[in-house]
Short mmCIF file of C-alpha atoms in Angstrom, two decimals:
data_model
loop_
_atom_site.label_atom_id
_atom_site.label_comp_id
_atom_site.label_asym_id
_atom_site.label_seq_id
_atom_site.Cartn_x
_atom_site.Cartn_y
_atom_site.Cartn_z
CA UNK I 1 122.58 33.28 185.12
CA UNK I 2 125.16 33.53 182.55
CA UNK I 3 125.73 31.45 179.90
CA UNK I 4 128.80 29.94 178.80
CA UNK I 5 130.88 31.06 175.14
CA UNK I 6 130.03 28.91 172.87
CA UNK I 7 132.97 28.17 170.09
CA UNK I 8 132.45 29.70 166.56
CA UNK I 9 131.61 26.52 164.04
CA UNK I 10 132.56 26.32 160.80
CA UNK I 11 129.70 25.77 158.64
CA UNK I 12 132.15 24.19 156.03
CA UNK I 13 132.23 21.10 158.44
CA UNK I 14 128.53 21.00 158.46
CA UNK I 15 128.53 21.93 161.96
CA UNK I 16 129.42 18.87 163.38
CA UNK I 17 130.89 18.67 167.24
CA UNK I 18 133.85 17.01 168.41
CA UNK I 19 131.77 13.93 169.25
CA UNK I 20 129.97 13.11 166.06
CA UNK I 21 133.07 14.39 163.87
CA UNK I 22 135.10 11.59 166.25
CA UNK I 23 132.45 9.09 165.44
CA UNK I 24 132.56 9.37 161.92
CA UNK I 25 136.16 9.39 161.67
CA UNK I 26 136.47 6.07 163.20
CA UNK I 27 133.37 4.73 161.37
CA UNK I 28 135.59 5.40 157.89
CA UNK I 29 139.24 4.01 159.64
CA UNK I 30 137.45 0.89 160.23
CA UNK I 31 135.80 0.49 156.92
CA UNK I 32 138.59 1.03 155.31
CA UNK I 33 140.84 -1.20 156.86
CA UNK I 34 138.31 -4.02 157.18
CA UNK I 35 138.76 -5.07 153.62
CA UNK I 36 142.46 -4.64 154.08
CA UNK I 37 142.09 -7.04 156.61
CA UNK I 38 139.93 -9.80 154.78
CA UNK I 39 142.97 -9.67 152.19
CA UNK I 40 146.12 -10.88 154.79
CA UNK I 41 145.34 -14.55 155.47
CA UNK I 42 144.21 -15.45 152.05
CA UNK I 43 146.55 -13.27 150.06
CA UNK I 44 149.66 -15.53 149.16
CA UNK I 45 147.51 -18.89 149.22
CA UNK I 46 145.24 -17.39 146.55
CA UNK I 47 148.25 -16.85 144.44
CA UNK I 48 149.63 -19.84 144.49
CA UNK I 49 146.09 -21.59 143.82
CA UNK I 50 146.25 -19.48 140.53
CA UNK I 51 149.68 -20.53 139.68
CA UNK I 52 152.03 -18.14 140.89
CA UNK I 53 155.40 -19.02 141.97
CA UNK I 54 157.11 -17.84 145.32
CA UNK I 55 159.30 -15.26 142.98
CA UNK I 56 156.14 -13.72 141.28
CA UNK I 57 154.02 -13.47 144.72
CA UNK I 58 157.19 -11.42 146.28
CA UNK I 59 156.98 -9.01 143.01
CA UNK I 60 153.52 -8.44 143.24
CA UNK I 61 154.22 -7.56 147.23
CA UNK I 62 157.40 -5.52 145.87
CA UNK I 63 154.81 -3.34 143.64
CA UNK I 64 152.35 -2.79 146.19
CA UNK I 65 155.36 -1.38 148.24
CA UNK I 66 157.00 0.76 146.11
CA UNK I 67 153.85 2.07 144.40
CA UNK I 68 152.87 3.14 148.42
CA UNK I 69 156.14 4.68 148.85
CA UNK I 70 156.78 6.22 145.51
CA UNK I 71 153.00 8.13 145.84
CA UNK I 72 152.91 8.92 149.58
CA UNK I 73 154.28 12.27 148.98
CA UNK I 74 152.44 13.55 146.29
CA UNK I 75 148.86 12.62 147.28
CA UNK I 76 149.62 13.61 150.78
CA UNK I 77 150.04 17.11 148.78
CA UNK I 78 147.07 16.30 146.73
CA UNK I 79 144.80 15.99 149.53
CA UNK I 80 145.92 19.57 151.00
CA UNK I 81 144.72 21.23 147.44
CA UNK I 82 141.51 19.26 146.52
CA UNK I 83 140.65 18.02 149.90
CA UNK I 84 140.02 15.30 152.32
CA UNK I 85 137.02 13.81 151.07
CA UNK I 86 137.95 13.37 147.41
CA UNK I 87 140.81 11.68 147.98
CA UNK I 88 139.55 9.38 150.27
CA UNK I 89 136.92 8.61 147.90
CA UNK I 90 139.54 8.26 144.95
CA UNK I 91 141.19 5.55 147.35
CA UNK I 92 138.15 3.71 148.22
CA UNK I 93 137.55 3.81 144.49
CA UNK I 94 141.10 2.35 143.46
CA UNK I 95 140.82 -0.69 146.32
CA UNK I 96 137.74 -1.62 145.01
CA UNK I 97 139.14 -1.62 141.68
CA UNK I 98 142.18 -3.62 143.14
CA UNK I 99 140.21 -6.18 145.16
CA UNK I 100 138.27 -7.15 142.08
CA UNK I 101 140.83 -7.40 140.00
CA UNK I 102 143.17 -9.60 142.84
CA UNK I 103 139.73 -11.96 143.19
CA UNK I 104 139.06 -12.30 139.79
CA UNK I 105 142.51 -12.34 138.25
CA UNK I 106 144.01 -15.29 137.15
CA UNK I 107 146.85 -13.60 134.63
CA UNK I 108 149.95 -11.99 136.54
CA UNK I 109 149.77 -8.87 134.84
CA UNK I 110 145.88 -8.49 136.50
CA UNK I 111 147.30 -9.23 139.79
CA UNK I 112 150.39 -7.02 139.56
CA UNK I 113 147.71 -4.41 138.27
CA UNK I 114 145.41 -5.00 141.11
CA UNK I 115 148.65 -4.49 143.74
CA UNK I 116 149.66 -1.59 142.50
CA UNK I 117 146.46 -0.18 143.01
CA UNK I 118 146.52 -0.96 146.14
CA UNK I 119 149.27 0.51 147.07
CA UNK I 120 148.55 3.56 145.53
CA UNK I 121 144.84 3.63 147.49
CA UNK I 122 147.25 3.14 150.53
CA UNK I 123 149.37 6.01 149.90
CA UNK I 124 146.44 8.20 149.36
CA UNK I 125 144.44 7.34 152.64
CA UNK I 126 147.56 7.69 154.54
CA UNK I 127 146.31 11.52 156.08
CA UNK I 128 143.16 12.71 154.48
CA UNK I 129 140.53 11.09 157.21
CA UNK I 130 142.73 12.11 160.13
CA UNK I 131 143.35 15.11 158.89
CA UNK I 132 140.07 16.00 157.96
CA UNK I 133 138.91 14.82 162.07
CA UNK I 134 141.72 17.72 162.95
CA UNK I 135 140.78 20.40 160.92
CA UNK I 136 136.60 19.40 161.71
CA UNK I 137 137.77 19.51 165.74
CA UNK I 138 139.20 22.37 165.52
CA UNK I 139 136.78 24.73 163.68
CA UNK I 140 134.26 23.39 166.57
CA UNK I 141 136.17 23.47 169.58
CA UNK I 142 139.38 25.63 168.77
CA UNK I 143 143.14 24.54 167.98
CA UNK I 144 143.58 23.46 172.01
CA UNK I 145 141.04 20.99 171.58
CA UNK I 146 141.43 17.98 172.85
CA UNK I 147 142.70 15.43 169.76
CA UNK I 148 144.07 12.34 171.36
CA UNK I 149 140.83 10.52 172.46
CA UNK I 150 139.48 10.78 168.60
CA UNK I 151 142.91 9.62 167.38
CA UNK I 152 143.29 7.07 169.82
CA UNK I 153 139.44 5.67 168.79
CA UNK I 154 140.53 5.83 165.09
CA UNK I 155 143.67 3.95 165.59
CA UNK I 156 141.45 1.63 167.67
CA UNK I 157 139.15 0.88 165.21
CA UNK I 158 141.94 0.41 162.53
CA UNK I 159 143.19 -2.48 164.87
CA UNK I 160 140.17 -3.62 164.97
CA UNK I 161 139.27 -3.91 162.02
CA UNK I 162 142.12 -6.09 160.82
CA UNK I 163 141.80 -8.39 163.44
CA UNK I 164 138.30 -8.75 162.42
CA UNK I 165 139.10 -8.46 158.67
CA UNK I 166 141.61 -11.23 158.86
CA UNK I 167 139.66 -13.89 160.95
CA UNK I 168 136.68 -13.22 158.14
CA UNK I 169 139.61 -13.21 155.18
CA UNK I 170 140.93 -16.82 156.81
CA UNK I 171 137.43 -17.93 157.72
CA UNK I 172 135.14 -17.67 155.22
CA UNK I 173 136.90 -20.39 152.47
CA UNK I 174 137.36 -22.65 155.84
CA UNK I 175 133.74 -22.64 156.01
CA UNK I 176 132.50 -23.12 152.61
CA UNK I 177 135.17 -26.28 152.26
CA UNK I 178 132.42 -27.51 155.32
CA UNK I 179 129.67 -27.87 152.97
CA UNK I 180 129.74 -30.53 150.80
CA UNK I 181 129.71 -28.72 146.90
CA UNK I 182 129.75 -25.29 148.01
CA UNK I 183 133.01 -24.56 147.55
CA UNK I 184 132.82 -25.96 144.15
CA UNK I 185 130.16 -24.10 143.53
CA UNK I 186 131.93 -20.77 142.93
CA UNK I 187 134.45 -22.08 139.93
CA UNK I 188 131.99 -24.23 138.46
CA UNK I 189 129.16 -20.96 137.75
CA UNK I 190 132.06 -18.68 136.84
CA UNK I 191 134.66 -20.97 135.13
CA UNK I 192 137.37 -20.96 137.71
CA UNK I 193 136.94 -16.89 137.99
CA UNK I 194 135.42 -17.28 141.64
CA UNK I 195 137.20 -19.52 144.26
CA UNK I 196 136.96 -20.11 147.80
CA UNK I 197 139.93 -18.08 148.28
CA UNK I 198 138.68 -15.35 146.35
CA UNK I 199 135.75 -14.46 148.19
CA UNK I 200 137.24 -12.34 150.85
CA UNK I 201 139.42 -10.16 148.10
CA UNK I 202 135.71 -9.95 146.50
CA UNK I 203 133.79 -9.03 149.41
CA UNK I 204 136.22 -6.87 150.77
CA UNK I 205 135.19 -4.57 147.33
CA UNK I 206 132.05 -4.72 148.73
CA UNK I 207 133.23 -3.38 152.07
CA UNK I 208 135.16 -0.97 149.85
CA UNK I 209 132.06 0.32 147.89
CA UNK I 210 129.93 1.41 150.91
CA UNK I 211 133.33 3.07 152.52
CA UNK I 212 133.13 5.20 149.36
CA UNK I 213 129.24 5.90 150.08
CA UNK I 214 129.95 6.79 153.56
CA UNK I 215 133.02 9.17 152.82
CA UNK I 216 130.89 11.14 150.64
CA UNK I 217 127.95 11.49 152.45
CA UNK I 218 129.20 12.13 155.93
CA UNK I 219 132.50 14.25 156.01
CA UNK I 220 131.51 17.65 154.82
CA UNK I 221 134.43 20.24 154.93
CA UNK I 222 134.98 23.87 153.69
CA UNK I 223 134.38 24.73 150.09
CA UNK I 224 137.84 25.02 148.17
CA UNK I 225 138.20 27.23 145.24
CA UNK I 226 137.66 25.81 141.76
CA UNK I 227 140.84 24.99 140.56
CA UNK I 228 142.24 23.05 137.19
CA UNK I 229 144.48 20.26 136.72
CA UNK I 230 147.43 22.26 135.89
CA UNK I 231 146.96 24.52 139.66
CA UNK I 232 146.37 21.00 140.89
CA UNK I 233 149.60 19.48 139.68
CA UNK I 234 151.44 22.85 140.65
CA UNK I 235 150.05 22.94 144.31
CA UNK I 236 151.19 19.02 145.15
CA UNK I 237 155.24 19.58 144.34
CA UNK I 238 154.95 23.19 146.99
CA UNK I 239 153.40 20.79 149.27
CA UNK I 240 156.06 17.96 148.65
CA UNK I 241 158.88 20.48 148.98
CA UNK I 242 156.73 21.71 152.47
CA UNK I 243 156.81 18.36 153.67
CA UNK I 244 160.54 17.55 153.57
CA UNK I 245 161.37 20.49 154.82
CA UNK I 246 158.93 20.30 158.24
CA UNK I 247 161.62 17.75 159.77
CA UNK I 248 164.35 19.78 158.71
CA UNK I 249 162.86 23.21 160.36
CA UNK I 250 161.37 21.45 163.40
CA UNK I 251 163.23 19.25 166.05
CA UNK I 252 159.76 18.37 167.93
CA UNK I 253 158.85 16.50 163.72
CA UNK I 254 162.32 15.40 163.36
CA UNK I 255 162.07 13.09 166.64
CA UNK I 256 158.39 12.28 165.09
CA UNK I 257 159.92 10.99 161.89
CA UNK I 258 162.43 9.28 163.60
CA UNK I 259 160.07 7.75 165.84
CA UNK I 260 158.09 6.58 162.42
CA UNK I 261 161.05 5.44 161.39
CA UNK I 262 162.02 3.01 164.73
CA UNK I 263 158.52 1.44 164.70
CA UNK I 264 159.21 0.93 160.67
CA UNK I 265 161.70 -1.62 161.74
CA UNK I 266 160.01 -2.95 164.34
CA UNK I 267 157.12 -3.93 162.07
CA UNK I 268 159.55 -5.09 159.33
CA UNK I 269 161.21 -7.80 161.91
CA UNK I 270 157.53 -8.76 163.72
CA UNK I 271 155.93 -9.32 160.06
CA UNK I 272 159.04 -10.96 157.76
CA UNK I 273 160.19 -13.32 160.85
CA UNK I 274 157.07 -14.15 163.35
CA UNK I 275 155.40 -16.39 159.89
CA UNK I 276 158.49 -18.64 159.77
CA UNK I 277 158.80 -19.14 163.59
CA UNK I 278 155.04 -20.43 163.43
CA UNK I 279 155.79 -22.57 161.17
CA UNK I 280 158.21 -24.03 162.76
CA UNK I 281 156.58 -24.29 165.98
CA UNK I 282 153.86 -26.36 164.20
CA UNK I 283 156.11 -28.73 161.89
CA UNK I 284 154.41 -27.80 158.87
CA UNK I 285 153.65 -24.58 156.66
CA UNK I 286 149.76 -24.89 156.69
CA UNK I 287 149.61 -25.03 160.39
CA UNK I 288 151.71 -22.08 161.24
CA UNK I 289 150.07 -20.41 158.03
CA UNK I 290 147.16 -20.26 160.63
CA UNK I 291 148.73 -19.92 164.16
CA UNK I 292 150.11 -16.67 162.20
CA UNK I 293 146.69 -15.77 161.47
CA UNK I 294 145.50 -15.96 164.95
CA UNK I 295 148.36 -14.30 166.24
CA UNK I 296 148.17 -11.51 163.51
CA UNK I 297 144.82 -11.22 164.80
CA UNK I 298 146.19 -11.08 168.74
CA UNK I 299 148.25 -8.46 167.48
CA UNK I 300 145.96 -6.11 165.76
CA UNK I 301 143.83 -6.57 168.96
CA UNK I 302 147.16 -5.70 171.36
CA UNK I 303 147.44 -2.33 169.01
CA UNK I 304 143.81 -1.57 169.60
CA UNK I 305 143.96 -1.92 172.91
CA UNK I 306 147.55 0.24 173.27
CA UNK I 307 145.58 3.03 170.86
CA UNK I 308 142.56 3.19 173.49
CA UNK I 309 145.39 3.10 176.65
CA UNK I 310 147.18 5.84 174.82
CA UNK I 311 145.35 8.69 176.51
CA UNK I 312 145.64 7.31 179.90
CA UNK I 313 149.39 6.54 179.75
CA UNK I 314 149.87 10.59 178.82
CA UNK I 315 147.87 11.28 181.88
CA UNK I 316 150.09 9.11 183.92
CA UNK I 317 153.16 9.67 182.33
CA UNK I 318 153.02 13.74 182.47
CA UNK I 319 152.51 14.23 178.72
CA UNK I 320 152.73 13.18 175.19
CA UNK I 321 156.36 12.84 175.29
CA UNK I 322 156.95 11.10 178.41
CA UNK I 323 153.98 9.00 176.65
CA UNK I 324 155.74 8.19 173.77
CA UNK I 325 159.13 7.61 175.65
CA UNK I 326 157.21 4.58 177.46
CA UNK I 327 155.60 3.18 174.55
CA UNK I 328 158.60 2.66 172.67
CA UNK I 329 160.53 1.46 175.90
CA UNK I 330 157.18 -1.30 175.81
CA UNK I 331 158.29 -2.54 172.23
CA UNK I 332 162.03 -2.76 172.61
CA UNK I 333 161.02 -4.99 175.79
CA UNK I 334 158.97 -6.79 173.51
CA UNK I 335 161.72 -7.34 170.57
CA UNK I 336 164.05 -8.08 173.07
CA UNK I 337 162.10 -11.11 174.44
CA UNK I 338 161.63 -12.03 170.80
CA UNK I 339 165.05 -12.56 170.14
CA UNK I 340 165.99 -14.14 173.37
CA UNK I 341 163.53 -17.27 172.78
CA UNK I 342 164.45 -18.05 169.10
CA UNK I 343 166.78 -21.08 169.74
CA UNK I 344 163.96 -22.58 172.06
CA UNK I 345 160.38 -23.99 171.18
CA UNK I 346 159.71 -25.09 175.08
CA UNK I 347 156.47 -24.39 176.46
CA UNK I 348 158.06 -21.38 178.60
CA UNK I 349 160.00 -19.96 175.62
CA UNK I 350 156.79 -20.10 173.58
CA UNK I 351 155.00 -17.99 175.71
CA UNK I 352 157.70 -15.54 176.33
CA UNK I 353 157.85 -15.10 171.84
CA UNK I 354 154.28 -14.58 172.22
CA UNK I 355 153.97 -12.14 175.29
CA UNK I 356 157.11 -10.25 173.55
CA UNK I 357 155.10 -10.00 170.02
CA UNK I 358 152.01 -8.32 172.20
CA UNK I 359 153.90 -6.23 173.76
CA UNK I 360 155.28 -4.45 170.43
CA UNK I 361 152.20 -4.28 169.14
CA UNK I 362 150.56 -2.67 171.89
CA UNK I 363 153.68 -0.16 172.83
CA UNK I 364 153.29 0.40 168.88
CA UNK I 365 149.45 1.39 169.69
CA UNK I 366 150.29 3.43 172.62
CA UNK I 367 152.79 5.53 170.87
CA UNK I 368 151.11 6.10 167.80
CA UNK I 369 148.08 8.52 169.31
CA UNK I 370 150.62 10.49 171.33
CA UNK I 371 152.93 11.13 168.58
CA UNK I 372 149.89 12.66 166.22
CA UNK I 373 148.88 14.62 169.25
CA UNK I 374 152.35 16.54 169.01
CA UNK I 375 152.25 16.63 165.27
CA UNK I 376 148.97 17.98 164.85
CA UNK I 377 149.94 20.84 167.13
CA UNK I 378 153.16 21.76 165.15
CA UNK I 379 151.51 21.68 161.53
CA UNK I 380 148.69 24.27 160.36
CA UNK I 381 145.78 22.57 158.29
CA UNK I 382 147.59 23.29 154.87
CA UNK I 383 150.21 20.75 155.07
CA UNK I 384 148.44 18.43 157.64
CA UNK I 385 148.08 15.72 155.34
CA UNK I 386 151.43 16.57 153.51
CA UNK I 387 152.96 15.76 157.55
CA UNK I 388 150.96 12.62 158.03
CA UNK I 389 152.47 11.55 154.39
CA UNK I 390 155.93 12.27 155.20
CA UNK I 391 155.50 10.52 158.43
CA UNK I 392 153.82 7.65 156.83
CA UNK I 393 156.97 7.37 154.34
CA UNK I 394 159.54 7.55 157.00
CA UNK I 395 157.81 4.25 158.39
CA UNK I 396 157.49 2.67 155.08
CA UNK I 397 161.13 3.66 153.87
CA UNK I 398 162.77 2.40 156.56
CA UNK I 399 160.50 -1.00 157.07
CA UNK I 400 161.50 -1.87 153.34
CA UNK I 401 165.37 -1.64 153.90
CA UNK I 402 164.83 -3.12 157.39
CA UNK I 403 162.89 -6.13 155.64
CA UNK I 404 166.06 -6.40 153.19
CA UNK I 405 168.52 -6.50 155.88
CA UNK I 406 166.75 -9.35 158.16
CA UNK I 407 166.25 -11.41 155.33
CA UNK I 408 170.01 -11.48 154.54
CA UNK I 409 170.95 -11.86 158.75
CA UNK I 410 171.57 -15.57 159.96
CA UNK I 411 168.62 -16.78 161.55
CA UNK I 412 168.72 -16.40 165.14
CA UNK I 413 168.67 -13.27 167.75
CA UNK I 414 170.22 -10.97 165.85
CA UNK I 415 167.92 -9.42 162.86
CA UNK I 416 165.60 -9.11 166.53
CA UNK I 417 168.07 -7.39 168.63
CA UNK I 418 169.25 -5.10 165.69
CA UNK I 419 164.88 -4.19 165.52
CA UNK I 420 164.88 -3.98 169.48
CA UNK I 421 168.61 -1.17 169.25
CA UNK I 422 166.98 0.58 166.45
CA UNK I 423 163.73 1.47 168.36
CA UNK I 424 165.32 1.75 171.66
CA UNK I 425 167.40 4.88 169.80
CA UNK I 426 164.15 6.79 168.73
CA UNK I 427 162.83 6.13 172.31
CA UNK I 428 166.14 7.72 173.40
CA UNK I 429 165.17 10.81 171.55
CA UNK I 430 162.30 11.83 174.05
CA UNK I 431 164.54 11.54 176.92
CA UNK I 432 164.94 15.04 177.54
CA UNK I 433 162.31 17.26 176.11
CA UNK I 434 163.31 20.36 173.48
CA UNK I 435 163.36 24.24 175.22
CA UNK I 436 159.90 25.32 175.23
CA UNK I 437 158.85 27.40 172.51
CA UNK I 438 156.44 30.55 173.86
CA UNK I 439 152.89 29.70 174.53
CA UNK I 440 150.38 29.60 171.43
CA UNK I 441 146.80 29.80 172.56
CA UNK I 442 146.71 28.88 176.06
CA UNK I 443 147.88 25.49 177.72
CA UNK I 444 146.94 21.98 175.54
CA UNK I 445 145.65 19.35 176.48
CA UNK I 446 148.76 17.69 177.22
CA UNK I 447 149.29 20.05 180.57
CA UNK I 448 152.19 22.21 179.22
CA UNK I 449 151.97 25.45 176.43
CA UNK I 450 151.53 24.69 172.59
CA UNK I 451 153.80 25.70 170.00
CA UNK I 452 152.90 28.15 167.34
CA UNK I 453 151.90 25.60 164.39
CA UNK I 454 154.19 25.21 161.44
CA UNK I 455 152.97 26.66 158.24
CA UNK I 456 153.90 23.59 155.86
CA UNK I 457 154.60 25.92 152.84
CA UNK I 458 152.18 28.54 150.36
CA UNK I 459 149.45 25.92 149.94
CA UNK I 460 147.05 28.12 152.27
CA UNK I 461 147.16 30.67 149.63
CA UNK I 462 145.22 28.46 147.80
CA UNK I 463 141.80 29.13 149.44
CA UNK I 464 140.81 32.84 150.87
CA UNK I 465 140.65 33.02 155.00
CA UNK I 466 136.99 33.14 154.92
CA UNK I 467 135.98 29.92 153.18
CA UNK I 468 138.76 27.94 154.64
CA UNK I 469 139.34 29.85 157.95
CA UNK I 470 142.02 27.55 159.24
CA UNK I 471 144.19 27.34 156.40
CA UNK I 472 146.80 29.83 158.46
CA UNK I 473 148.43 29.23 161.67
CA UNK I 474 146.63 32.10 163.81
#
């Protein structure tokens, strides 16, 4: 009887197998995005109950944005010098920071504070954990190892966790108005610092506080060499100028970024116009405030599902590419019907709007797995996270101008049609697939050969072969 080659492991992963290292991942997406999630349906009333105006509440939003954007590239090269798991646990650190601060805060400089360090937490968890489920896969199972289940799980359980996150975050004040002097309780023990509206910002630190816990306990990965702030700060710009330079070097992560781009606009329609249709719908602001809620919620839920789908739709579709051609054909359907029901609130229109907003959200889940598969096998583990960053700002670029210009657009069909042309052009990009390059370890999991990875720049210098034996494309 003979026995079956077993895969080299690294022991910098702790030896951990595709299963458990999948397992984990997804245990840290969704605790990381559950108190993301307990912040959406509170977020704006809690400002105003502290005295913001509409003008201040749309700065602090502005400075969570363009602290996300402005950082996305550097920590994305931050993470591919120091690591996975200390960034991750320098994010977890900064939303706890910034969920205290947004709960407690009653100044505008504490609040603006508190976004900001948000956004910069966001920028920074942008690639480490998937990247760190890649390079943990991989050292177990070899580079043709299967990645889209774990990603597909991951995105999953982000879904899932702000549809969860978001019916606690709208919930929880709801219920303590229910019994009589509990909600006053709060503000009268901590002189107005605590309010019903506060609590989910608060507990979602508490979410945030075991997420650092669990990062630091349970995702080992190879020892790096000791380094100093001033090697630090060198490495990040060599993997800023890596990243910018992947799309220009690679047509297979120029369609990616594109792609990232598309759904950027997609989201910025869905999220700056579906609010205002609720409301209107229901006659007054409170009411759609939460029929927005529960349809957020649908939506996270429609993603989930399209994340765990995304595997299946490769299989039937013949690939990753034909995978993400579909997806994307799913959401401009979706748009479409969007903007073809806005000068109607009839019973039919209504549930047209709403089976068009599920379907971008779960196209947007389907795609999103596939398109990481084909990244993940074009980057080597030195500039993984630099990739995920650039694709990650691509998305967030692009949303932000997109936001801009359908605020300015007469109400109506067209800021959705303009959303539904602009992502029906990045699914155009997959219609015919680029020359194939010349097989790179055998045949992937997608049925057809793998291209050689591409090194993302000199980072992988950075750590000899033997102590981080995947920092070079083999």
């Amino acid at each position: 009887m003979t026995s079956r080659p077993v895969p080299a492991v690294s022991p910098g992963h702790g030896g951990l197998d595709g299963a458990t290292a999948r397992r984990r991942y997804v245990t840290v997406s969704f605790l990381f995005w559950l108190a993301i999630g307990m912040s959406i349906a509170t977020g704006v009333l809690l400002f105003t109950e502290r005295g913001m105006g509409l003008a201040a509440i749309a700065g602090f939003y502005a400075v969570h944005s363009l602290t996300a954007a402005a950082m996305e590239l550097p920590t994305g090269g931050l993470s591919d010098v120091i690591g996975r798991r200390p960034v991750l646990a320098i994010a977890g650190l900064l939303n706890l920071t910034a969920f205290t601060l947004i709960g407690l805060g009653a100044a505008g400089w504490a609040i603006a504070l508190g976004m900001g360090l948000m956004g910069f937490a966001r920028a920074l968890s942008s690639g480490p954990a998937e990247a760190w489920y890649v390079d943990t896969v991989h050292a177990h199972a070899g580079p043709d190892a299967d990645l889209r289940t774990g990603l597909a799980r991951g995105s999953s359980a982000t879904s899932a966790a702000l549809a969860l996150g978001t019916l606690l975050g709208g919930g929880l004040p709801w219920l303590l108005g229910l019994a009589p002097g509990l909600g006053e309780w709060p503000a009268d023990t901590t002189g107005g610092l605590v309010i019903p509206l506060s609590v989910p910002a608060l507990l979602g630190a508490l979410v945030e506080g075991v997420f650092v816990l669990y990062v630091l306990s349970a995702l080992p990965e190879p020892p790096r060499p000791r380094t100093t702030l001033r090697r630090v700060m060198g490495g990040v710009p060599a993997a800023i100028a890596a990243g910018l330079r992947l799309g220009a070097r690679d047509a297979l992560i120029r369609r990616i970024l594109l792609t990232a781009s598309a759904a950027g606009a997609a989201l910025a329609a869905v999220e700056l116009l579906t609010p205002g249709r609720a409301a209107a719908l229901m006659g007054t602001a409170e009411s759609g405030a939460l029929v927005f809620a529960g349809l957020a919620c649908a939506g996270f839920l429609c993603s989930a599902l399209g994340s765990q789908l995304a595997p299946l739709v490769a299989r039937f579709t013949g690939g990753s590419e034909r995978a993400v051609l579909a997806s994307l054909g799913l959401v401009t359907l979706g748009l479409t019907l969007l903007g073809l029901t806005t000068h109607t609130m009839s019973p039919l229109a209504t549930t047209v709007a709403v089976t068009g907003y599920g379907l971008v959200y779960l196209g947007l889940g389907a795609a999103g797995p596939n398109e990481n598969d084909l990244l993940h096998r074009r980057v080597d583990a030195s500039g993984r996270a630099t990739a995920l960053s650039v694709q990650s700002l691509s998305l967030q670029l692009v949303a932000a101008g997109a936001g801009l210009g359908a605020g300015t657009l007469p109400p109506g069909p067209l800021p959705w049609l303009l959303a539904a042309t602009a992502v029906l052009a990045g699914a155009l990009l997959w219609v015919r697939r680029a020359a194939p390059v010349p097989p790179h370890h055998g045949p992937s999991a997608t049925g057809g050969p793998v291209a050689a990875p591409v090194p993302a720049g000199t980072l992988h210098d950075t750590a000899p072969e033997e102590i981080h034996p995947h920092a070079r494309p083999t």
